[in-house]
PDB file of C-alpha atoms in Angstrom:
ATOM      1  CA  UNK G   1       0.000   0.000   0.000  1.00 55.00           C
ATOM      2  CA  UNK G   2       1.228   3.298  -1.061  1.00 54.00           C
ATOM      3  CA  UNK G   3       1.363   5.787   2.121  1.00 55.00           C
ATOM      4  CA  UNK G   4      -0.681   8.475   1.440  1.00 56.00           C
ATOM      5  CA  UNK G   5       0.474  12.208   1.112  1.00 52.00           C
ATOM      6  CA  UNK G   6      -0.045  14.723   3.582  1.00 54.00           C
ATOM      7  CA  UNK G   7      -0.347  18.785   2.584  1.00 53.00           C
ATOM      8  CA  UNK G   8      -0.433  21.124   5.586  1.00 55.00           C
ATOM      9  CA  UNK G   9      -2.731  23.558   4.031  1.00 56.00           C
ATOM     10  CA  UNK G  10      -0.946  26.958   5.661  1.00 63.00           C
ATOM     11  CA  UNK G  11       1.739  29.688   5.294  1.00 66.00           C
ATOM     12  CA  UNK G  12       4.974  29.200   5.490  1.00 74.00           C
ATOM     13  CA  UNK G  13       7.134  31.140   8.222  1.00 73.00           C
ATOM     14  CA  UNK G  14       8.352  33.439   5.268  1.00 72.00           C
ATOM     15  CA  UNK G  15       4.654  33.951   4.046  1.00 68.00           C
ATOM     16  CA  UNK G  16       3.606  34.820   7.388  1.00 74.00           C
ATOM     17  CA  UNK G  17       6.432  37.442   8.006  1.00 74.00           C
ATOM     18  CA  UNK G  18       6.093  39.308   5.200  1.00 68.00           C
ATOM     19  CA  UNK G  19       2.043  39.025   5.735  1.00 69.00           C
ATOM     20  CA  UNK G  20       2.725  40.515   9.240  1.00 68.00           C
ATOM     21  CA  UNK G  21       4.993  43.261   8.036  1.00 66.00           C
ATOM     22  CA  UNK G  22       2.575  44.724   5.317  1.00 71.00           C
ATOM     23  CA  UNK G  23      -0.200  44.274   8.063  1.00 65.00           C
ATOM     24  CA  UNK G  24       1.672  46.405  10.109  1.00 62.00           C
ATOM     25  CA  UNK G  25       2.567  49.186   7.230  1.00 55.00           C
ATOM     26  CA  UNK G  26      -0.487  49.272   6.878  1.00 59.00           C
ATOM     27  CA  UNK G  27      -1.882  50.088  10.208  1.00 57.00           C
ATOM     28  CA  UNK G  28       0.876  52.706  10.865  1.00 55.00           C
ATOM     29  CA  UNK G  29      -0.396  54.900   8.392  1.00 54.00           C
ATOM     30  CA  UNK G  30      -4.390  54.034   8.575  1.00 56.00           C
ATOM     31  CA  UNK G  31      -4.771  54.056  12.343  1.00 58.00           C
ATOM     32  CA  UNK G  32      -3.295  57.969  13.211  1.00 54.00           C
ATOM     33  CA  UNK G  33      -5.007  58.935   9.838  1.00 58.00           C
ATOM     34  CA  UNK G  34      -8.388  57.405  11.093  1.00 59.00           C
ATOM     35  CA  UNK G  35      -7.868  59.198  14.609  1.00 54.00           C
ATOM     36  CA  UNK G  36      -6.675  62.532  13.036  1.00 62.00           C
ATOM     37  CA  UNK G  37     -10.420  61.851  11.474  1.00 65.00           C
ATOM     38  CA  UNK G  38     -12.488  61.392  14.614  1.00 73.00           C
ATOM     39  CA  UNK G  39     -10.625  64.472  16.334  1.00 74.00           C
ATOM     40  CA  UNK G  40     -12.120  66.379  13.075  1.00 73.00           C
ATOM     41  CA  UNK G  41     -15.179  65.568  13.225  1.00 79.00           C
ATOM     42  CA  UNK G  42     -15.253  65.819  17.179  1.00 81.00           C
ATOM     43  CA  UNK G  43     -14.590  69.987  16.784  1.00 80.00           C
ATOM     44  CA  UNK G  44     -16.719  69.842  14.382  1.00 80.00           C
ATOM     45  CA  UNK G  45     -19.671  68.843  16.393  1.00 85.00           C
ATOM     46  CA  UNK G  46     -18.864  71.123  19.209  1.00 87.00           C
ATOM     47  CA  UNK G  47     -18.911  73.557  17.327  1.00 83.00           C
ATOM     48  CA  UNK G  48     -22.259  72.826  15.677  1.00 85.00           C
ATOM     49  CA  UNK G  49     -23.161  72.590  19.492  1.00 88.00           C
ATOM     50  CA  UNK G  50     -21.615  76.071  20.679  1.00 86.00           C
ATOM     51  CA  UNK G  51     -23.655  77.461  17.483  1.00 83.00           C
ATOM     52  CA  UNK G  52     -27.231  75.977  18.950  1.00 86.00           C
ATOM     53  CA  UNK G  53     -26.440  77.574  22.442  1.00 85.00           C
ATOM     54  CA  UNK G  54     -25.610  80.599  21.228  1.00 81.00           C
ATOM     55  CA  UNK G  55     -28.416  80.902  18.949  1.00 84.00           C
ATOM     56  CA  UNK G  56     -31.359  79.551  21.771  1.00 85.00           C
ATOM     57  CA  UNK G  57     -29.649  82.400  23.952  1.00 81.00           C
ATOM     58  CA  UNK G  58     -29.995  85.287  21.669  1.00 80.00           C
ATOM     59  CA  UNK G  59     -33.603  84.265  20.439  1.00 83.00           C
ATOM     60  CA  UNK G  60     -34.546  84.345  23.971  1.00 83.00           C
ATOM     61  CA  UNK G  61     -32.358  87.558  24.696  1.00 80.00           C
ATOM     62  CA  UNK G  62     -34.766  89.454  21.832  1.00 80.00           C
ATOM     63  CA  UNK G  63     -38.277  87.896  23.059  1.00 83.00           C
ATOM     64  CA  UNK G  64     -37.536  89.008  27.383  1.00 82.00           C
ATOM     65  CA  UNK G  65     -34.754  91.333  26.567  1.00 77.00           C
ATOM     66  CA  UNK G  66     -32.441  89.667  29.328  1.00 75.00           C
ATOM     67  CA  UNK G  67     -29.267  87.251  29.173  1.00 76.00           C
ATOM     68  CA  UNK G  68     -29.817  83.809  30.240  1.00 78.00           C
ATOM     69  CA  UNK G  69     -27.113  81.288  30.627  1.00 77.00           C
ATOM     70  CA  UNK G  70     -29.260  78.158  31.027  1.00 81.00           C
ATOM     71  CA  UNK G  71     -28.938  76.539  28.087  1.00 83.00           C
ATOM     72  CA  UNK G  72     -25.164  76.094  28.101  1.00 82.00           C
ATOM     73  CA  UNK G  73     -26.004  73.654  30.641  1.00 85.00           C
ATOM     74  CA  UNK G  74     -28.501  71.487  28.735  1.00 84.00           C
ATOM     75  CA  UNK G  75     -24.990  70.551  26.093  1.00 88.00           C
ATOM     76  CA  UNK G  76     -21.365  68.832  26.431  1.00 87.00           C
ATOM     77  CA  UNK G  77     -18.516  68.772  23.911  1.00 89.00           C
ATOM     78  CA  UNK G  78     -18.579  65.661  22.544  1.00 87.00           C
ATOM     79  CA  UNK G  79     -14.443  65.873  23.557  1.00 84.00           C
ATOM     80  CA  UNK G  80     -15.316  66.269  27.394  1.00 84.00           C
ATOM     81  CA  UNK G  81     -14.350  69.597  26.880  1.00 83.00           C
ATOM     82  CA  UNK G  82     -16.223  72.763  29.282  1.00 85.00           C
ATOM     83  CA  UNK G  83     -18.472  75.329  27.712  1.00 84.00           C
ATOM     84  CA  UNK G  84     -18.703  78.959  28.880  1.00 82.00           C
ATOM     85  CA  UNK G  85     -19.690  82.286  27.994  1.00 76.00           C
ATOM     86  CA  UNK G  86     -16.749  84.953  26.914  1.00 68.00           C
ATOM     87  CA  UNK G  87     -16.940  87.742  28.885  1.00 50.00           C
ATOM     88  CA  UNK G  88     -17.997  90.217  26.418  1.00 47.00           C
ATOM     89  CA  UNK G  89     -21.329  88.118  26.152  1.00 45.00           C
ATOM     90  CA  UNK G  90     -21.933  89.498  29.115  1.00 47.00           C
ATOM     91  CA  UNK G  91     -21.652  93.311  28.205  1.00 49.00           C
ATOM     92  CA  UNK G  92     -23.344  92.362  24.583  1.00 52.00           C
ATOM     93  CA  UNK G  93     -25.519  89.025  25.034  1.00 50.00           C
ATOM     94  CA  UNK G  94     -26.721  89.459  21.592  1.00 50.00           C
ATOM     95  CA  UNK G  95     -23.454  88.754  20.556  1.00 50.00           C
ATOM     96  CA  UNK G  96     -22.175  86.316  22.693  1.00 62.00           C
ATOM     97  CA  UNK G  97     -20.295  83.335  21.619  1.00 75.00           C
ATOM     98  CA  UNK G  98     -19.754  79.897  23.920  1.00 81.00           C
ATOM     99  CA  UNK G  99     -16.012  78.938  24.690  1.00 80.00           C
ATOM    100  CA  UNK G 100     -14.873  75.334  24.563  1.00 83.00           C
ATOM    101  CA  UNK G 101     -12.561  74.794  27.498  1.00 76.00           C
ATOM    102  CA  UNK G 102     -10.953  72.146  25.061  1.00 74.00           C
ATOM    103  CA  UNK G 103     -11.490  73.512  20.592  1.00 72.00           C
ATOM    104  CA  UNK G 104     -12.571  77.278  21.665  1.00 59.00           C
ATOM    105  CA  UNK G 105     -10.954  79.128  25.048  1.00 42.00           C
ATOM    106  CA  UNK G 106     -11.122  82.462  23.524  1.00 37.00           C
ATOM    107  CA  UNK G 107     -10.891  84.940  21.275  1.00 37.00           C
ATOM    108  CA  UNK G 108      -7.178  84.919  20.073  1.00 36.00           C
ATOM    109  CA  UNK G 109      -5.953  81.623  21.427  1.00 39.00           C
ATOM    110  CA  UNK G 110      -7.700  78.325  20.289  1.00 42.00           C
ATOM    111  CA  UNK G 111      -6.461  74.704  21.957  1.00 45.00           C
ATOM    112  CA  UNK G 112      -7.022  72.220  18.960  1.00 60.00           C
ATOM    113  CA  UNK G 113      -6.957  69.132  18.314  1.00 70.00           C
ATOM    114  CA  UNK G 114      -5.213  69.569  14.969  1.00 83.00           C
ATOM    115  CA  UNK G 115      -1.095  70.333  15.655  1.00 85.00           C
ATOM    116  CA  UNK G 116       0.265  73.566  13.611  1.00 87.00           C
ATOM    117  CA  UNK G 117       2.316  72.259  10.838  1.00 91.00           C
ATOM    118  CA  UNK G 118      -0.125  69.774   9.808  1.00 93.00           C
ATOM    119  CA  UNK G 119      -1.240  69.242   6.465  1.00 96.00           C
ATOM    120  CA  UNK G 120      -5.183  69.510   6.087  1.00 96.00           C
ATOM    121  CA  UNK G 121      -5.282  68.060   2.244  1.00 96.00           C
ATOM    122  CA  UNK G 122      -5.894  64.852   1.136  1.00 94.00           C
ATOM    123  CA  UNK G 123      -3.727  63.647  -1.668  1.00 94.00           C
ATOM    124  CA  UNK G 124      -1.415  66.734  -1.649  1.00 95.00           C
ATOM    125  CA  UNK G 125       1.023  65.182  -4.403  1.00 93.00           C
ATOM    126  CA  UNK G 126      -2.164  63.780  -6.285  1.00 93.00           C
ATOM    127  CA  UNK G 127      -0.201  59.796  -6.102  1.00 91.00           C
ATOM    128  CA  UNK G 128      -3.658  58.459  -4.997  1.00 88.00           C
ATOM    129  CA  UNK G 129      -5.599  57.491  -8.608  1.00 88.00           C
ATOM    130  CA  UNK G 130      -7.014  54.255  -9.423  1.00 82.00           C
ATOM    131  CA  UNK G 131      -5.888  54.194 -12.968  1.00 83.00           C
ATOM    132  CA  UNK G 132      -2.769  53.134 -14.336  1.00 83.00           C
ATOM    133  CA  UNK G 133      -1.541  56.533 -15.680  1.00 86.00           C
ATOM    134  CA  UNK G 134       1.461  55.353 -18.107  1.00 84.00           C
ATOM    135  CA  UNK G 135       2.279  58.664 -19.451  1.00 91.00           C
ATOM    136  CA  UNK G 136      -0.744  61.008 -19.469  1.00 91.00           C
ATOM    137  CA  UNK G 137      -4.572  60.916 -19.678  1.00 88.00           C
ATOM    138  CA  UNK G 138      -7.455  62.797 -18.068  1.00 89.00           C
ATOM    139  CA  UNK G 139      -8.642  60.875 -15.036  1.00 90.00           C
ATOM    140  CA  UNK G 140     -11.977  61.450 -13.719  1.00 90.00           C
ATOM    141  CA  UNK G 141     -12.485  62.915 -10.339  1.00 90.00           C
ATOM    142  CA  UNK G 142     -13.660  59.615  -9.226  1.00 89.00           C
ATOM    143  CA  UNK G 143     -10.639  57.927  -9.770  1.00 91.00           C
ATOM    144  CA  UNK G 144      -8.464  60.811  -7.824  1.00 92.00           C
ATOM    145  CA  UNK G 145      -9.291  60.220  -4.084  1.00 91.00           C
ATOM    146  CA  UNK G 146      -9.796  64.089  -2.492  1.00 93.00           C
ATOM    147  CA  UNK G 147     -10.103  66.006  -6.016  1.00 96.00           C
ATOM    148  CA  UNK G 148     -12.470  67.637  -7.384  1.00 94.00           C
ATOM    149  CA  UNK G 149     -13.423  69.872 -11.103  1.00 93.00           C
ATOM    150  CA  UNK G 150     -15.406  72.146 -13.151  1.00 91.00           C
ATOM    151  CA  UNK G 151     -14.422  69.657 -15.997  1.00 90.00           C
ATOM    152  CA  UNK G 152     -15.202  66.531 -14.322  1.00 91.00           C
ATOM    153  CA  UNK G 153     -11.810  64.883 -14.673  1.00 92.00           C
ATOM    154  CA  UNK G 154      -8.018  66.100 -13.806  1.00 92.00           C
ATOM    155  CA  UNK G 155      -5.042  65.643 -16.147  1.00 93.00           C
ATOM    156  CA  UNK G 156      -2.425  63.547 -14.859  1.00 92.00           C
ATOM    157  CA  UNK G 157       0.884  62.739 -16.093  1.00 93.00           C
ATOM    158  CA  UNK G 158       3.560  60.664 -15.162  1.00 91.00           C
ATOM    159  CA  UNK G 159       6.963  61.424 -13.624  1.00 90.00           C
ATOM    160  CA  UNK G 160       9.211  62.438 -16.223  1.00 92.00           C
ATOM    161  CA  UNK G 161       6.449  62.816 -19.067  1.00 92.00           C
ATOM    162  CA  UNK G 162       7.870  65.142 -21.713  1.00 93.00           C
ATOM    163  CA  UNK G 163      11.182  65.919 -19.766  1.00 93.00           C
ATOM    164  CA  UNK G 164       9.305  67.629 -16.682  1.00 93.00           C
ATOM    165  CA  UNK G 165      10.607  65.651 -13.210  1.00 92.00           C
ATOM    166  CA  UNK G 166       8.436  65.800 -10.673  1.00 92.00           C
ATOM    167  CA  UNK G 167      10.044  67.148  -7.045  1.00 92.00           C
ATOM    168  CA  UNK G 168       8.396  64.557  -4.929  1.00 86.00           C
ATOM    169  CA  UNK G 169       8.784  61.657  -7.786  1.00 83.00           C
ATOM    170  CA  UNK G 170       4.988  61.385  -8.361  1.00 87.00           C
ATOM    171  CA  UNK G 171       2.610  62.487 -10.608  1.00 92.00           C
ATOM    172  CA  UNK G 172       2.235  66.305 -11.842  1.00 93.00           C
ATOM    173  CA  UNK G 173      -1.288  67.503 -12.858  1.00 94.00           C
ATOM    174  CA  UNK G 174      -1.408  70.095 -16.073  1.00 93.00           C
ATOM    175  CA  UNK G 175      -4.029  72.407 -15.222  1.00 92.00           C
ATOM    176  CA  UNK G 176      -5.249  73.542 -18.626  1.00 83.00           C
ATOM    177  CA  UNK G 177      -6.534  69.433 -19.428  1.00 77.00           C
ATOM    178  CA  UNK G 178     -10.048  70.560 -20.241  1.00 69.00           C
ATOM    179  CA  UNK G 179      -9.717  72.710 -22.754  1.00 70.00           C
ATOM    180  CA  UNK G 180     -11.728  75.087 -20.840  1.00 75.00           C
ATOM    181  CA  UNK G 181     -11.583  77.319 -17.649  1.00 85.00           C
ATOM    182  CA  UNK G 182     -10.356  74.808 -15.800  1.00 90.00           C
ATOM    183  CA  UNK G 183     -10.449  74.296 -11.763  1.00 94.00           C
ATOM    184  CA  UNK G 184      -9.561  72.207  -9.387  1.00 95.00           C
ATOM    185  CA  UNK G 185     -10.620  71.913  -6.191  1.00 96.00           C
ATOM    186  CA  UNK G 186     -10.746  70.404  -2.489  1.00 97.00           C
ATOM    187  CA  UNK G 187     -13.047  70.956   0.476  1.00 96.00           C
ATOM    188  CA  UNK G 188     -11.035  71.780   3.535  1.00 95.00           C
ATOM    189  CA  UNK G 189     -12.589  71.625   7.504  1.00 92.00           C
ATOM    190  CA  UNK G 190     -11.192  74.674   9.170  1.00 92.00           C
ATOM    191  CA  UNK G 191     -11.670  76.405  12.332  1.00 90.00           C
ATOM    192  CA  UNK G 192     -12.459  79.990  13.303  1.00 87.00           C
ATOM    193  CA  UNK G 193     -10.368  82.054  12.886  1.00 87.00           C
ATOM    194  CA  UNK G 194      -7.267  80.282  12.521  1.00 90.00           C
ATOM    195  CA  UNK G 195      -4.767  80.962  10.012  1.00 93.00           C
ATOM    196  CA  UNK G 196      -3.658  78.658   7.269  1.00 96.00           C
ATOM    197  CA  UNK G 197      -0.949  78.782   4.768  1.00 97.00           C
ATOM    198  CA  UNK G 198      -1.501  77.185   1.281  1.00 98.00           C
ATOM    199  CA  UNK G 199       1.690  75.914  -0.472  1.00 98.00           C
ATOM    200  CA  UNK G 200       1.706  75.365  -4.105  1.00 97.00           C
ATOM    201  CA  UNK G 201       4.655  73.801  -6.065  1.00 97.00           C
ATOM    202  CA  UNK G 202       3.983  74.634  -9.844  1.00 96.00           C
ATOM    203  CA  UNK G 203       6.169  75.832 -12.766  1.00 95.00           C
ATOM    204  CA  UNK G 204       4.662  76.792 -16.219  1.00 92.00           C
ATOM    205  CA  UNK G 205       4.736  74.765 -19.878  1.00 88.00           C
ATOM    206  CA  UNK G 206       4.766  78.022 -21.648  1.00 85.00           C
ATOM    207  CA  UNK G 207       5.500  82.008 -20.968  1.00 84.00           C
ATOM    208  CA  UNK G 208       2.277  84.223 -21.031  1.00 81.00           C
ATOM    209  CA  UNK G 209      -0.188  80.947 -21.317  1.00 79.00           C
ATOM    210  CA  UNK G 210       0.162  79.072 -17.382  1.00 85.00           C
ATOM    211  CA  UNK G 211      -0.677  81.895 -15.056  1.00 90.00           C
ATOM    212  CA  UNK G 212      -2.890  80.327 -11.837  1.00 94.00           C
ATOM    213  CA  UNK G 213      -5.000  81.805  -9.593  1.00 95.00           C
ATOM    214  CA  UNK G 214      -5.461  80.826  -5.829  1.00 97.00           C
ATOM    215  CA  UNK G 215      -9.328  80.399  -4.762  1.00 97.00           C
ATOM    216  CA  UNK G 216     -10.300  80.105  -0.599  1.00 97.00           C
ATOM    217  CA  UNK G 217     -14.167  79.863   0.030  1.00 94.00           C
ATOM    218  CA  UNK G 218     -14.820  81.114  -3.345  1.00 93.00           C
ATOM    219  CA  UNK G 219     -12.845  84.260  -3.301  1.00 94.00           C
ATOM    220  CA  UNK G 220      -9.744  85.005  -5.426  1.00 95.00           C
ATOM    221  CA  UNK G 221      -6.846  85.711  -2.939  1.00 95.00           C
ATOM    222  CA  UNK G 222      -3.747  85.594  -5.059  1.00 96.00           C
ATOM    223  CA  UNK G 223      -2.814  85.215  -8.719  1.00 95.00           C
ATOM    224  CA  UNK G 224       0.553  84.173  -9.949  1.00 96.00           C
ATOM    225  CA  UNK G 225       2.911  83.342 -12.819  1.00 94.00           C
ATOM    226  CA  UNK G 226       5.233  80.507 -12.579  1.00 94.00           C
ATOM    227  CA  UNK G 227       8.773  80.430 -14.090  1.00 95.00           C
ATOM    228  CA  UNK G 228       8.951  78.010 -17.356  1.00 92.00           C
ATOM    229  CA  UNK G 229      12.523  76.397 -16.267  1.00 93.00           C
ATOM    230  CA  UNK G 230      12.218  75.516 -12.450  1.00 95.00           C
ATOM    231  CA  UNK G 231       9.514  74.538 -10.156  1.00 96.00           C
ATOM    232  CA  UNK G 232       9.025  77.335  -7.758  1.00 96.00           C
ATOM    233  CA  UNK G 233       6.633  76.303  -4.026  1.00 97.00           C
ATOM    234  CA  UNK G 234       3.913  79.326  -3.452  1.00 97.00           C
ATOM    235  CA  UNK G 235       2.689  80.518  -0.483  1.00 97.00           C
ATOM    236  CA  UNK G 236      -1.019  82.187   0.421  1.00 97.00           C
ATOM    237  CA  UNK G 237      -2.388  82.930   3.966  1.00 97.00           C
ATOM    238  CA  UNK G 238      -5.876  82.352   4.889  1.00 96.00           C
ATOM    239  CA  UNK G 239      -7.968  82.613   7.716  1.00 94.00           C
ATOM    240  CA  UNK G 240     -10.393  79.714   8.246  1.00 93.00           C
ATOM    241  CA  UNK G 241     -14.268  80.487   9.368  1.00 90.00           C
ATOM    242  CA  UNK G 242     -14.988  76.732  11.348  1.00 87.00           C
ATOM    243  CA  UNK G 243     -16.831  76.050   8.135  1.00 89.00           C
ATOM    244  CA  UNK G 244     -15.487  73.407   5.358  1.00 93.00           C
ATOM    245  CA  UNK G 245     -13.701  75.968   2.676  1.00 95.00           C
ATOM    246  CA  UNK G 246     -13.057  75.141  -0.668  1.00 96.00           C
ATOM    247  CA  UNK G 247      -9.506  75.631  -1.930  1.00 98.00           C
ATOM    248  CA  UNK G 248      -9.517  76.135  -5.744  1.00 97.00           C
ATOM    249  CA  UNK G 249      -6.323  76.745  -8.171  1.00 97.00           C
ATOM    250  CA  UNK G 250      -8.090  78.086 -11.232  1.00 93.00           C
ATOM    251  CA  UNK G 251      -6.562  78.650 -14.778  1.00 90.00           C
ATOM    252  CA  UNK G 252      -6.730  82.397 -16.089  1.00 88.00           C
ATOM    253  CA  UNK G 253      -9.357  83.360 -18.302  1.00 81.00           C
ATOM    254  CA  UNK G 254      -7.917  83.867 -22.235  1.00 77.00           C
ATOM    255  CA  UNK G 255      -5.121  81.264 -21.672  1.00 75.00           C
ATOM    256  CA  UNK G 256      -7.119  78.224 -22.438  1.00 71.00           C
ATOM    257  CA  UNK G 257      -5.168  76.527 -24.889  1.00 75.00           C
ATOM    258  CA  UNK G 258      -4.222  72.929 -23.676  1.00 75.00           C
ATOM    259  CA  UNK G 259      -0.543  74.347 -22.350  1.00 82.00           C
ATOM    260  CA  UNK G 260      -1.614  75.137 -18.276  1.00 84.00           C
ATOM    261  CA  UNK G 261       0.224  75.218 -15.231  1.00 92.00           C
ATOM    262  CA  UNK G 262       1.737  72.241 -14.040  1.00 95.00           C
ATOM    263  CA  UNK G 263       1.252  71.239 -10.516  1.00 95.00           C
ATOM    264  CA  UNK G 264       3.038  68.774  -8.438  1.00 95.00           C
ATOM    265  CA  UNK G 265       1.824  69.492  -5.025  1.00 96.00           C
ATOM    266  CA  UNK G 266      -0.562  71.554  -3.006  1.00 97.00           C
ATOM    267  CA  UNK G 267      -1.203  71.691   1.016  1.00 98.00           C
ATOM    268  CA  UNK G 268      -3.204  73.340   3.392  1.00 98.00           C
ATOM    269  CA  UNK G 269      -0.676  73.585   6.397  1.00 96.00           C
ATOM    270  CA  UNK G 270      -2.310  74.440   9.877  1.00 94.00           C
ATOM    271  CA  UNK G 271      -0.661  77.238  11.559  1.00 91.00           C
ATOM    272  CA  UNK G 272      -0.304  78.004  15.367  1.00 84.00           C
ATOM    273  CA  UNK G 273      -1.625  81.725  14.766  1.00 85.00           C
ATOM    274  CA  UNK G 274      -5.583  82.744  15.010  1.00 81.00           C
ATOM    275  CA  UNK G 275      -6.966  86.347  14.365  1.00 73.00           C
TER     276      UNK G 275
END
C-alpha cells in the first residue's frame, strides 16, 4: 500500500512574516489617519453645538430682553471639553459666543486638536488614482481620491512625461486638461479664525499661457505666474471660518489653450496663529 500524502494547508514562516509586516505598514499609516479623522469631526460637532447655544440664547435675549445662561447647561462637547460664555457676552448678550474649554478658550488663542504644521489636504502630491496613468490621460475625479473639477476629470501625467521631473517623484497635474476654464478643487474643515498657509509647487509649460489663480471659500486671494525652467513652491495665507472651505487653483481666463500650469503638489498647512 502506497502511504498516502499529507499537505499542511498553511503559510509558510516566510509567508507569514512578510504578511505581518505589510499588516503592520499598513496600520501605521491608517490608524493615526483614522484618529486625526475622529478628532475632526469631534470639533466639528462642538462647534455645531456652541452654534445651537448661542443661537437659543440670543432668540430668547430678543423675546424678554435679558441674558440667560441656562442653556449652556442642557450641552457637552462631545471631547469632554467645558463650555462657557466669553466675557464680552456678558456686556453684549446678543453677541455672545460659547467657549470650549478644550477647541474654543477664547478669542485669540484656540487649543485644537489639529497640531500647527499639519497638512489639512488629502492627496497633496495627487499619487492616490485608481488608474494606471502610463504617461498622461485625463482621469476622472472619481478615480483621484480628495479632487475635485469644473471639468469633471483632472489631467495627470507621469513622472518624467515630456522631460518635466516631478520634485516629490509622483505624478504632476497640467491644469489647462479641459480645454476650458479649468479648476480644481478640495473641500477643507477649518476652524475659526485660525490661520492657514496654502503651499503650491507649480512651474509653467509656456511664458504668457500658465498663469494660476489661488481660490479660498470662493474668493480670489492671489494670482501668480510661474517660471517656465524651475519649479518654484507658493505661499497664500488664509484665515479659516470653522466652516469646510473650498480651496480652488483656477486657470486664467484667455489662456485656455491645452498648455496650463503644471502642478506637483498643493497643502493646506495648519498654523499656530488665530486672528
Amino acid at each position: 500500500m502506497t502511504p498516502q500524502t499529507t499537505h499542511n494547508a498553511g503559510f509558510s514562516l516566510l509567508e507569514l512574516m512578510v504578511t505581518v509586516a505589510i499588516v503592520g505598514v499598513l496600520s501605521s499609516i491608517a490608524i493615526p489617519r483614522y484618529l486625526n479623522y475622529k478628532e475632526k469631526v469631534y470639533a466639528a460637532n462642538c462647534l455645531l453645538l456652541r452654534r445651537d447655544i448661542e443661537t437659543q440664547t440670543q432668540s430668547y435675549y430678543f423675546e424678554h430682553e435679558a441674558f440667560t445662561p441656562d442653556f449652556i447647561d442642557s450641552y457637552q462637547c462631545p471631547r469632554g471639553g467645558v463650555y462657557t460664555w466669553s466675557s464680552s457676552s456678558i456686556e453684549v448678550p446678543e453677541y455672545g459666543q460659547v467657549q470650549c474649554s478644550l477647541h474654543h478658550t477664547s478669542a485669540s488663542q484656540v487649543q485644537s486638536d489639529i497640531p500647527a504644521g499639519e497638512n489639512l489636504l488629502d492627496n497633496s502630491t495627487f499619487d492616490s488614482v485608481n488608474r494606471n496613468v502610463k504617461r498622461w490621460a485625463p482621469v476622472p475625479t472619481g478615480r483621484i481620491n480628495g479632487w475635485e473639477s469644473n471639468t469633471g476629470a483632472i489631467e495627470i501625467w507621469r513622472d518624467g512625461f515630456l522631460g518635466y521631473s516631478s520634485p516629490n517623484g509622483g505624478h504632476i497635474v497640467e491644469l489647462d486638461g479641459g480645454r476650458a476654464n479649468d479648476t480644481i478643487s478640495q473641500s477643507v474643515q477649518t476652524e475659526a479664525g485660525r490661520v492657514y498657509e496654502i503651499k503650491i509647487t507649480a512651474r509653467a509649460r509656456r511664458a504668457n499661457s500658465s498663469d494660476f489663480s489661488v481660490g479660498w471659500g470662493g474668493d480670489e486671494v492671489e494670482t501668480f505666474t510661474p517660471p517656465t525652467n524651475e519649479w518654484k513652491e507658493y505661499t497664500v495665507q488664509v484665515t479659516g471660518t470653522g466652516d469646510p472651505i473650498d480651496l480652488s487653483l483656477s486657470e486664467i481666463a484667455g489662456q485656455s489653450n491645452g498648455l496650463g500650469t503644471l502642478i506637483d503638489k498643493v497643502e493646506v498647512i495648519a498654523t499656530d496663529t488665530f486672528e
